[in-house]
Every structure is written in C-alpha cells, then in structure tokens.
Amino acid sequence: MSNHLQLPMLDHSLPEVSAPDGRHLYGGSQNLLPRKNIRDSGCGLISSANLLAYLTRFHGLRDGLFERIIRLDPIPLAEFNRACMHLCRGFLRPLPHVGMTGTGVALGLNREFRRRGIPYRASWCFRAGPMWERMESMLRRDLPVILAIGP
C-alpha cells in the first residue's frame, strides 16, 4: 500500500500561451510578467489569471477579460500579460517584496468572481484534512485548484 496521495487531474491542460522566443507554456509565467516587482512577487496574480483563463475556456464563463483572448490558441504572451496587468489594477494586487497571502488571493478572486458574475467562491484552507478533500472534490468537477506553499 502506497502512502502517496493521488488526486484526480483536470480534464484539460491550462490554455497554451506562446512566448516571443517560441516556447509554449501551459498558462502564463510569473517570470515573464512585464514589471520586475510583479515578476518578483506575482505568483498569486499569475495563478489567479491561469485559473480564470481555464474557467473561461473550459467552463464557458463570459467574463470579458479573458473571453476575447481565450479564443486564440495559443494565446500570445503579450495578450495574457495584458489581462494579468488588468487584474493587478483590480483586486489582485501583489505587494512589493511580499506578493499576496493565501487569504489575499481568495478575497481577490471572490471580488473578481462577484464583479464578473462568476458562480464560484474561493476559500483558504489551513488544515490539511479538509484541504485534500476539497481539492479532490474540485478536481473531480474539473475546477482548478491553487495550492500555495510558502511564507
């Protein structure tokens, strides 16, 4: 018997993003965001943008922000980054040298969900037990999960 946790997978990969150097990425990349302070502390922003892009493409959300670029396959990096910067001006602002806490990401996503009429709710889980069960439930319903590990 294995002690390894085996969670289900999403039904699709993250939307593909094409970088100017010819690389193809699955979702955006924090390291390729246009401003240095956001490259240094934008993991919450980029993971939120990847989640919104996935929901828009594969769950038919009509949010306006990703709806236009999600039709492009692959999505040009400049277009994806433009959407990220729009989110950054809204409720998903990383703090310089700090980034966003898990609760900050959940609060920011919930504000974006409400503002765009998206019928989901983000939450932050501190205990491992319910966290794994929630993650499994979400993945089985083809809903992306942001797993934040760090300070």
Short mmCIF file of N, CA and C in Angstrom, two decimals:
data_model
loop_
_atom_site.label_atom_id
_atom_site.label_comp_id
_atom_site.label_asym_id
_atom_site.label_seq_id
_atom_site.Cartn_x
_atom_site.Cartn_y
_atom_site.Cartn_z
N MET A 1 0.84 -1.17 0.00
CA MET A 1 0.00 0.00 0.00
C MET A 1 0.89 1.24 0.00
N SER A 2 0.55 2.19 -0.86
CA SER A 2 1.34 3.40 -1.02
C SER A 2 0.84 4.51 -0.11
N ASN A 3 1.77 5.29 0.42
CA ASN A 3 1.42 6.45 1.22
C ASN A 3 1.29 7.71 0.37
N HIS A 4 1.47 7.60 -0.94
CA HIS A 4 1.42 8.77 -1.81
C HIS A 4 -0.03 9.15 -2.08
N LEU A 5 -0.29 10.44 -2.00
CA LEU A 5 -1.61 10.97 -2.30
C LEU A 5 -1.78 11.02 -3.81
N GLN A 6 -2.87 10.50 -4.31
CA GLN A 6 -3.15 10.54 -5.74
C GLN A 6 -4.46 11.28 -5.95
N LEU A 7 -4.35 12.53 -6.37
CA LEU A 7 -5.53 13.34 -6.65
C LEU A 7 -5.91 13.18 -8.11
N PRO A 8 -7.18 13.35 -8.43
CA PRO A 8 -7.59 13.32 -9.83
C PRO A 8 -6.99 14.51 -10.58
N MET A 9 -6.99 14.44 -11.89
CA MET A 9 -6.45 15.51 -12.73
C MET A 9 -7.60 16.30 -13.34
N LEU A 10 -7.28 17.51 -13.79
CA LEU A 10 -8.25 18.29 -14.55
C LEU A 10 -8.52 17.61 -15.88
N ASP A 11 -9.65 17.91 -16.47
CA ASP A 11 -10.00 17.32 -17.77
C ASP A 11 -9.15 17.87 -18.91
N HIS A 12 -8.59 19.07 -18.75
CA HIS A 12 -7.83 19.74 -19.80
C HIS A 12 -6.55 20.32 -19.21
N SER A 13 -5.60 20.63 -20.09
CA SER A 13 -4.42 21.38 -19.65
C SER A 13 -4.78 22.85 -19.57
N LEU A 14 -3.96 23.62 -18.86
CA LEU A 14 -4.16 25.06 -18.87
C LEU A 14 -4.07 25.56 -20.31
N PRO A 15 -4.76 26.65 -20.64
CA PRO A 15 -4.64 27.18 -22.00
C PRO A 15 -3.18 27.47 -22.34
N GLU A 16 -2.82 27.15 -23.56
CA GLU A 16 -1.44 27.32 -24.01
C GLU A 16 -1.15 28.78 -24.32
N VAL A 17 0.03 29.24 -23.87
CA VAL A 17 0.48 30.62 -24.09
C VAL A 17 1.79 30.55 -24.86
N SER A 18 1.91 31.37 -25.92
CA SER A 18 3.14 31.35 -26.72
C SER A 18 4.02 32.54 -26.35
N ALA A 19 5.27 32.26 -25.98
CA ALA A 19 6.24 33.29 -25.64
C ALA A 19 6.91 33.78 -26.92
N PRO A 20 7.44 35.01 -26.93
CA PRO A 20 8.10 35.54 -28.13
C PRO A 20 9.29 34.71 -28.60
N ASP A 21 9.93 33.98 -27.69
CA ASP A 21 11.10 33.17 -28.08
C ASP A 21 10.70 31.82 -28.67
N GLY A 22 9.39 31.60 -28.88
CA GLY A 22 8.93 30.36 -29.49
C GLY A 22 8.50 29.29 -28.51
N ARG A 23 8.79 29.48 -27.23
CA ARG A 23 8.36 28.49 -26.23
C ARG A 23 6.84 28.52 -26.09
N HIS A 24 6.29 27.37 -25.79
CA HIS A 24 4.86 27.27 -25.50
C HIS A 24 4.71 26.89 -24.04
N LEU A 25 3.93 27.66 -23.31
CA LEU A 25 3.73 27.47 -21.88
C LEU A 25 2.31 27.02 -21.64
N TYR A 26 2.09 26.32 -20.55
CA TYR A 26 0.73 25.99 -20.15
C TYR A 26 0.33 26.99 -19.09
N GLY A 27 -0.44 27.99 -19.51
CA GLY A 27 -0.76 29.12 -18.67
C GLY A 27 0.34 30.16 -18.76
N GLY A 28 0.15 31.26 -18.07
CA GLY A 28 1.15 32.32 -18.07
C GLY A 28 2.32 31.98 -17.17
N SER A 29 3.30 32.86 -17.16
CA SER A 29 4.50 32.64 -16.35
C SER A 29 4.81 33.89 -15.55
N GLN A 30 4.95 33.73 -14.26
CA GLN A 30 5.32 34.85 -13.38
C GLN A 30 6.63 35.47 -13.85
N ASN A 31 7.57 34.66 -14.31
CA ASN A 31 8.88 35.17 -14.73
C ASN A 31 8.82 35.99 -16.01
N LEU A 32 7.70 35.95 -16.73
CA LEU A 32 7.57 36.69 -17.98
C LEU A 32 6.59 37.85 -17.88
N LEU A 33 6.19 38.21 -16.66
CA LEU A 33 5.33 39.39 -16.49
C LEU A 33 6.14 40.65 -16.78
N PRO A 34 5.48 41.73 -17.22
CA PRO A 34 6.22 42.88 -17.73
C PRO A 34 6.92 43.75 -16.68
N ARG A 35 6.50 43.75 -15.43
CA ARG A 35 7.13 44.61 -14.43
C ARG A 35 7.92 43.78 -13.42
N LYS A 36 9.13 44.24 -13.09
CA LYS A 36 10.02 43.49 -12.21
C LYS A 36 9.40 43.20 -10.84
N ASN A 37 8.74 44.19 -10.23
CA ASN A 37 8.18 43.96 -8.90
C ASN A 37 7.09 42.89 -8.94
N ILE A 38 6.40 42.77 -10.06
CA ILE A 38 5.37 41.73 -10.17
C ILE A 38 6.02 40.39 -10.53
N ARG A 39 7.09 40.40 -11.30
CA ARG A 39 7.82 39.15 -11.57
C ARG A 39 8.35 38.58 -10.26
N ASP A 40 8.80 39.45 -9.37
CA ASP A 40 9.38 39.01 -8.10
C ASP A 40 8.34 38.51 -7.10
N SER A 41 7.10 38.99 -7.21
CA SER A 41 6.11 38.64 -6.19
C SER A 41 4.71 38.44 -6.76
N GLY A 42 4.63 37.93 -7.99
CA GLY A 42 3.34 37.81 -8.65
C GLY A 42 2.78 36.41 -8.76
N CYS A 43 3.18 35.50 -7.88
CA CYS A 43 2.69 34.12 -8.01
C CYS A 43 1.18 34.02 -7.79
N GLY A 44 0.63 34.80 -6.85
CA GLY A 44 -0.81 34.79 -6.63
C GLY A 44 -1.57 35.36 -7.82
N LEU A 45 -1.01 36.40 -8.41
CA LEU A 45 -1.62 37.02 -9.59
C LEU A 45 -1.63 36.06 -10.77
N ILE A 46 -0.50 35.43 -11.07
CA ILE A 46 -0.43 34.56 -12.25
C ILE A 46 -1.26 33.29 -12.04
N SER A 47 -1.29 32.76 -10.82
CA SER A 47 -2.11 31.56 -10.59
C SER A 47 -3.59 31.91 -10.70
N SER A 48 -3.98 33.10 -10.26
CA SER A 48 -5.37 33.54 -10.40
C SER A 48 -5.73 33.75 -11.87
N ALA A 49 -4.83 34.34 -12.63
CA ALA A 49 -5.07 34.55 -14.07
C ALA A 49 -5.19 33.21 -14.79
N ASN A 50 -4.34 32.25 -14.45
CA ASN A 50 -4.42 30.91 -15.06
C ASN A 50 -5.77 30.26 -14.73
N LEU A 51 -6.21 30.39 -13.48
CA LEU A 51 -7.49 29.83 -13.07
C LEU A 51 -8.64 30.48 -13.87
N LEU A 52 -8.64 31.80 -13.98
CA LEU A 52 -9.70 32.49 -14.72
C LEU A 52 -9.67 32.14 -16.21
N ALA A 53 -8.49 32.00 -16.78
CA ALA A 53 -8.38 31.61 -18.19
C ALA A 53 -8.94 30.20 -18.40
N TYR A 54 -8.63 29.28 -17.50
CA TYR A 54 -9.14 27.91 -17.60
C TYR A 54 -10.66 27.90 -17.50
N LEU A 55 -11.20 28.60 -16.50
CA LEU A 55 -12.65 28.63 -16.32
C LEU A 55 -13.35 29.26 -17.52
N THR A 56 -12.72 30.27 -18.10
CA THR A 56 -13.32 30.93 -19.27
C THR A 56 -13.33 29.99 -20.47
N ARG A 57 -12.22 29.31 -20.71
CA ARG A 57 -12.14 28.44 -21.88
C ARG A 57 -12.96 27.16 -21.73
N PHE A 58 -12.87 26.51 -20.60
CA PHE A 58 -13.45 25.17 -20.48
C PHE A 58 -14.77 25.11 -19.72
N HIS A 59 -15.16 26.22 -19.09
CA HIS A 59 -16.44 26.24 -18.38
C HIS A 59 -17.38 27.28 -18.95
N GLY A 60 -16.99 27.88 -20.06
CA GLY A 60 -17.87 28.80 -20.77
C GLY A 60 -18.20 30.08 -20.04
N LEU A 61 -17.33 30.52 -19.14
CA LEU A 61 -17.60 31.77 -18.44
C LEU A 61 -17.49 32.93 -19.42
N ARG A 62 -18.31 33.91 -19.22
CA ARG A 62 -18.31 35.11 -20.05
C ARG A 62 -17.89 36.27 -19.16
N ASP A 63 -16.57 36.43 -19.01
CA ASP A 63 -16.09 37.44 -18.08
C ASP A 63 -15.59 38.71 -18.74
N GLY A 64 -15.46 38.71 -20.06
CA GLY A 64 -14.97 39.90 -20.75
C GLY A 64 -13.46 40.00 -20.76
N LEU A 65 -12.79 39.75 -19.65
CA LEU A 65 -11.34 39.91 -19.57
C LEU A 65 -10.61 38.85 -20.38
N PHE A 66 -10.93 37.59 -20.15
CA PHE A 66 -10.26 36.50 -20.85
C PHE A 66 -11.06 36.00 -22.05
N GLU A 67 -12.30 36.41 -22.14
CA GLU A 67 -13.19 35.87 -23.17
C GLU A 67 -12.66 36.10 -24.59
N ARG A 68 -12.09 37.28 -24.85
CA ARG A 68 -11.58 37.58 -26.19
C ARG A 68 -10.30 36.80 -26.49
N ILE A 69 -9.36 36.79 -25.56
CA ILE A 69 -8.07 36.16 -25.85
C ILE A 69 -8.12 34.65 -25.77
N ILE A 70 -9.11 34.11 -25.07
CA ILE A 70 -9.17 32.67 -24.87
C ILE A 70 -9.47 31.94 -26.18
N ARG A 71 -10.01 32.67 -27.15
CA ARG A 71 -10.28 32.07 -28.47
C ARG A 71 -9.00 31.84 -29.25
N LEU A 72 -7.94 32.53 -28.88
CA LEU A 72 -6.65 32.38 -29.55
C LEU A 72 -5.97 31.12 -29.03
N ASP A 73 -5.42 30.34 -29.92
CA ASP A 73 -4.78 29.10 -29.49
C ASP A 73 -3.51 28.88 -30.30
N PRO A 74 -2.35 29.12 -29.74
CA PRO A 74 -2.10 29.53 -28.35
C PRO A 74 -2.36 31.03 -28.16
N ILE A 75 -2.45 31.42 -26.91
CA ILE A 75 -2.65 32.82 -26.55
C ILE A 75 -1.29 33.51 -26.60
N PRO A 76 -1.15 34.61 -27.33
CA PRO A 76 0.13 35.34 -27.30
C PRO A 76 0.43 35.84 -25.88
N LEU A 77 1.68 35.71 -25.48
CA LEU A 77 2.09 36.11 -24.13
C LEU A 77 1.71 37.56 -23.84
N ALA A 78 1.89 38.46 -24.79
CA ALA A 78 1.57 39.87 -24.56
C ALA A 78 0.09 40.05 -24.20
N GLU A 79 -0.78 39.29 -24.84
CA GLU A 79 -2.22 39.37 -24.54
C GLU A 79 -2.52 38.82 -23.14
N PHE A 80 -1.88 37.70 -22.81
CA PHE A 80 -2.10 37.10 -21.48
C PHE A 80 -1.59 38.06 -20.40
N ASN A 81 -0.41 38.63 -20.63
CA ASN A 81 0.15 39.56 -19.65
C ASN A 81 -0.71 40.81 -19.50
N ARG A 82 -1.31 41.27 -20.60
CA ARG A 82 -2.19 42.42 -20.54
C ARG A 82 -3.39 42.12 -19.61
N ALA A 83 -3.94 40.92 -19.73
CA ALA A 83 -5.04 40.51 -18.85
C ALA A 83 -4.56 40.45 -17.39
N CYS A 84 -3.34 39.95 -17.17
CA CYS A 84 -2.78 39.90 -15.81
C CYS A 84 -2.64 41.30 -15.22
N MET A 85 -2.15 42.22 -16.02
CA MET A 85 -1.97 43.58 -15.53
C MET A 85 -3.32 44.24 -15.23
N HIS A 86 -4.34 43.89 -15.98
CA HIS A 86 -5.69 44.39 -15.70
C HIS A 86 -6.16 43.87 -14.33
N LEU A 87 -5.92 42.58 -14.07
CA LEU A 87 -6.26 42.01 -12.76
C LEU A 87 -5.48 42.70 -11.65
N CYS A 88 -4.22 43.01 -11.94
CA CYS A 88 -3.34 43.64 -10.95
C CYS A 88 -3.86 45.04 -10.58
N ARG A 89 -4.49 45.72 -11.51
CA ARG A 89 -5.07 47.04 -11.21
C ARG A 89 -6.38 46.91 -10.44
N GLY A 90 -6.93 45.70 -10.39
CA GLY A 90 -8.19 45.49 -9.68
C GLY A 90 -7.96 44.98 -8.27
N PHE A 91 -8.47 43.79 -7.99
CA PHE A 91 -8.46 43.27 -6.63
C PHE A 91 -7.32 42.29 -6.37
N LEU A 92 -6.50 42.00 -7.38
CA LEU A 92 -5.43 41.02 -7.20
C LEU A 92 -4.07 41.72 -7.32
N ARG A 93 -3.78 42.57 -6.38
CA ARG A 93 -2.54 43.37 -6.40
C ARG A 93 -1.49 42.76 -5.49
N PRO A 94 -0.40 42.27 -6.06
CA PRO A 94 0.69 41.79 -5.20
C PRO A 94 1.38 42.97 -4.51
N LEU A 95 1.74 42.80 -3.27
CA LEU A 95 2.50 43.82 -2.55
C LEU A 95 3.98 43.63 -2.88
N PRO A 96 4.72 44.72 -3.11
CA PRO A 96 6.15 44.60 -3.42
C PRO A 96 6.89 43.80 -2.35
N HIS A 97 7.73 42.89 -2.78
CA HIS A 97 8.58 42.05 -1.93
C HIS A 97 7.79 41.06 -1.07
N VAL A 98 6.48 41.09 -1.12
CA VAL A 98 5.66 40.20 -0.30
C VAL A 98 4.77 39.32 -1.16
N GLY A 99 4.18 39.89 -2.18
CA GLY A 99 3.23 39.16 -3.02
C GLY A 99 1.85 39.21 -2.41
N MET A 100 1.16 38.08 -2.43
CA MET A 100 -0.18 38.00 -1.88
C MET A 100 -0.25 36.81 -0.94
N THR A 101 -0.92 36.98 0.17
CA THR A 101 -1.14 35.85 1.06
C THR A 101 -2.22 34.97 0.45
N GLY A 102 -2.37 33.77 0.97
CA GLY A 102 -3.45 32.89 0.51
C GLY A 102 -4.81 33.50 0.72
N THR A 103 -5.01 34.15 1.86
CA THR A 103 -6.30 34.80 2.10
C THR A 103 -6.48 35.98 1.16
N GLY A 104 -5.40 36.67 0.82
CA GLY A 104 -5.48 37.78 -0.14
C GLY A 104 -5.89 37.30 -1.52
N VAL A 105 -5.36 36.15 -1.94
CA VAL A 105 -5.76 35.57 -3.23
C VAL A 105 -7.23 35.18 -3.19
N ALA A 106 -7.66 34.51 -2.12
CA ALA A 106 -9.07 34.10 -2.01
C ALA A 106 -9.99 35.31 -2.01
N LEU A 107 -9.67 36.34 -1.24
CA LEU A 107 -10.50 37.54 -1.21
C LEU A 107 -10.52 38.23 -2.57
N GLY A 108 -9.35 38.35 -3.20
CA GLY A 108 -9.28 38.98 -4.52
C GLY A 108 -10.06 38.22 -5.57
N LEU A 109 -9.93 36.90 -5.57
CA LEU A 109 -10.69 36.09 -6.53
C LEU A 109 -12.18 36.21 -6.28
N ASN A 110 -12.60 36.20 -5.02
CA ASN A 110 -14.03 36.33 -4.73
C ASN A 110 -14.58 37.67 -5.21
N ARG A 111 -13.81 38.72 -5.06
CA ARG A 111 -14.24 40.02 -5.58
C ARG A 111 -14.34 39.98 -7.10
N GLU A 112 -13.34 39.36 -7.74
CA GLU A 112 -13.40 39.23 -9.21
C GLU A 112 -14.59 38.37 -9.62
N PHE A 113 -14.83 37.27 -8.92
CA PHE A 113 -15.97 36.41 -9.24
C PHE A 113 -17.28 37.20 -9.15
N ARG A 114 -17.46 37.94 -8.05
CA ARG A 114 -18.70 38.71 -7.89
C ARG A 114 -18.82 39.78 -8.97
N ARG A 115 -17.74 40.49 -9.21
CA ARG A 115 -17.74 41.58 -10.20
C ARG A 115 -18.09 41.07 -11.59
N ARG A 116 -17.65 39.88 -11.91
CA ARG A 116 -17.86 39.33 -13.25
C ARG A 116 -19.05 38.36 -13.32
N GLY A 117 -19.74 38.18 -12.20
CA GLY A 117 -20.90 37.29 -12.19
C GLY A 117 -20.53 35.82 -12.33
N ILE A 118 -19.35 35.44 -11.85
CA ILE A 118 -18.88 34.06 -11.92
C ILE A 118 -19.41 33.30 -10.70
N PRO A 119 -20.08 32.16 -10.91
CA PRO A 119 -20.77 31.47 -9.81
C PRO A 119 -19.88 30.58 -8.93
N TYR A 120 -18.67 31.00 -8.65
CA TYR A 120 -17.77 30.21 -7.80
C TYR A 120 -17.35 31.03 -6.61
N ARG A 121 -16.75 30.34 -5.64
CA ARG A 121 -16.24 31.01 -4.45
C ARG A 121 -14.90 30.40 -4.10
N ALA A 122 -13.91 31.26 -3.88
CA ALA A 122 -12.58 30.82 -3.47
C ALA A 122 -12.51 30.79 -1.95
N SER A 123 -11.75 29.85 -1.41
CA SER A 123 -11.56 29.80 0.03
C SER A 123 -10.12 29.43 0.33
N TRP A 124 -9.73 29.69 1.56
CA TRP A 124 -8.38 29.39 2.02
C TRP A 124 -8.50 28.36 3.11
N CYS A 125 -7.76 27.28 3.01
CA CYS A 125 -7.87 26.18 3.96
C CYS A 125 -6.55 26.04 4.71
N PHE A 126 -6.61 26.00 6.03
CA PHE A 126 -5.40 25.92 6.83
C PHE A 126 -5.05 24.51 7.28
N ARG A 127 -6.06 23.66 7.43
CA ARG A 127 -5.82 22.30 7.92
C ARG A 127 -5.70 21.34 6.74
N ALA A 128 -4.78 20.43 6.83
CA ALA A 128 -4.53 19.50 5.72
C ALA A 128 -5.73 18.59 5.43
N GLY A 129 -6.41 18.09 6.44
CA GLY A 129 -7.52 17.15 6.23
C GLY A 129 -8.57 17.66 5.27
N PRO A 130 -9.25 18.75 5.60
CA PRO A 130 -10.29 19.26 4.69
C PRO A 130 -9.70 19.76 3.37
N MET A 131 -8.47 20.22 3.39
CA MET A 131 -7.86 20.74 2.18
C MET A 131 -7.79 19.66 1.10
N TRP A 132 -7.31 18.48 1.44
CA TRP A 132 -7.18 17.42 0.44
C TRP A 132 -8.55 16.99 -0.08
N GLU A 133 -9.53 16.91 0.82
CA GLU A 133 -10.88 16.54 0.39
C GLU A 133 -11.48 17.59 -0.54
N ARG A 134 -11.28 18.86 -0.22
CA ARG A 134 -11.77 19.93 -1.09
C ARG A 134 -11.08 19.90 -2.45
N MET A 135 -9.78 19.72 -2.42
CA MET A 135 -9.03 19.66 -3.68
C MET A 135 -9.53 18.51 -4.55
N GLU A 136 -9.71 17.35 -3.96
CA GLU A 136 -10.18 16.20 -4.71
C GLU A 136 -11.57 16.47 -5.30
N SER A 137 -12.44 17.04 -4.51
CA SER A 137 -13.80 17.35 -4.97
C SER A 137 -13.77 18.33 -6.14
N MET A 138 -12.95 19.36 -6.02
CA MET A 138 -12.86 20.36 -7.09
C MET A 138 -12.28 19.75 -8.36
N LEU A 139 -11.22 19.00 -8.24
CA LEU A 139 -10.60 18.41 -9.42
C LEU A 139 -11.54 17.42 -10.11
N ARG A 140 -12.31 16.69 -9.34
CA ARG A 140 -13.29 15.76 -9.94
C ARG A 140 -14.37 16.52 -10.72
N ARG A 141 -14.61 17.78 -10.35
CA ARG A 141 -15.58 18.62 -11.08
C ARG A 141 -14.90 19.48 -12.13
N ASP A 142 -13.62 19.20 -12.42
CA ASP A 142 -12.83 19.93 -13.41
C ASP A 142 -12.67 21.40 -13.04
N LEU A 143 -12.48 21.67 -11.76
CA LEU A 143 -12.23 23.03 -11.29
C LEU A 143 -10.78 23.12 -10.83
N PRO A 144 -10.03 24.08 -11.37
CA PRO A 144 -8.63 24.21 -10.97
C PRO A 144 -8.46 24.55 -9.50
N VAL A 145 -7.35 24.15 -8.95
CA VAL A 145 -7.02 24.38 -7.54
C VAL A 145 -5.70 25.14 -7.50
N ILE A 146 -5.63 26.18 -6.68
CA ILE A 146 -4.37 26.88 -6.46
C ILE A 146 -3.83 26.36 -5.13
N LEU A 147 -2.71 25.70 -5.19
CA LEU A 147 -2.05 25.19 -3.98
C LEU A 147 -0.89 26.13 -3.67
N ALA A 148 -0.99 26.86 -2.58
CA ALA A 148 0.04 27.83 -2.21
C ALA A 148 0.85 27.28 -1.06
N ILE A 149 2.14 27.20 -1.27
CA ILE A 149 3.04 26.71 -0.22
C ILE A 149 4.16 27.74 -0.09
N GLY A 150 4.36 28.24 1.07
CA GLY A 150 5.43 29.21 1.25
C GLY A 150 5.20 30.09 2.46
N PRO A 151 5.99 31.15 2.55
CA PRO A 151 5.91 32.01 3.73
C PRO A 151 4.60 32.76 3.83
#
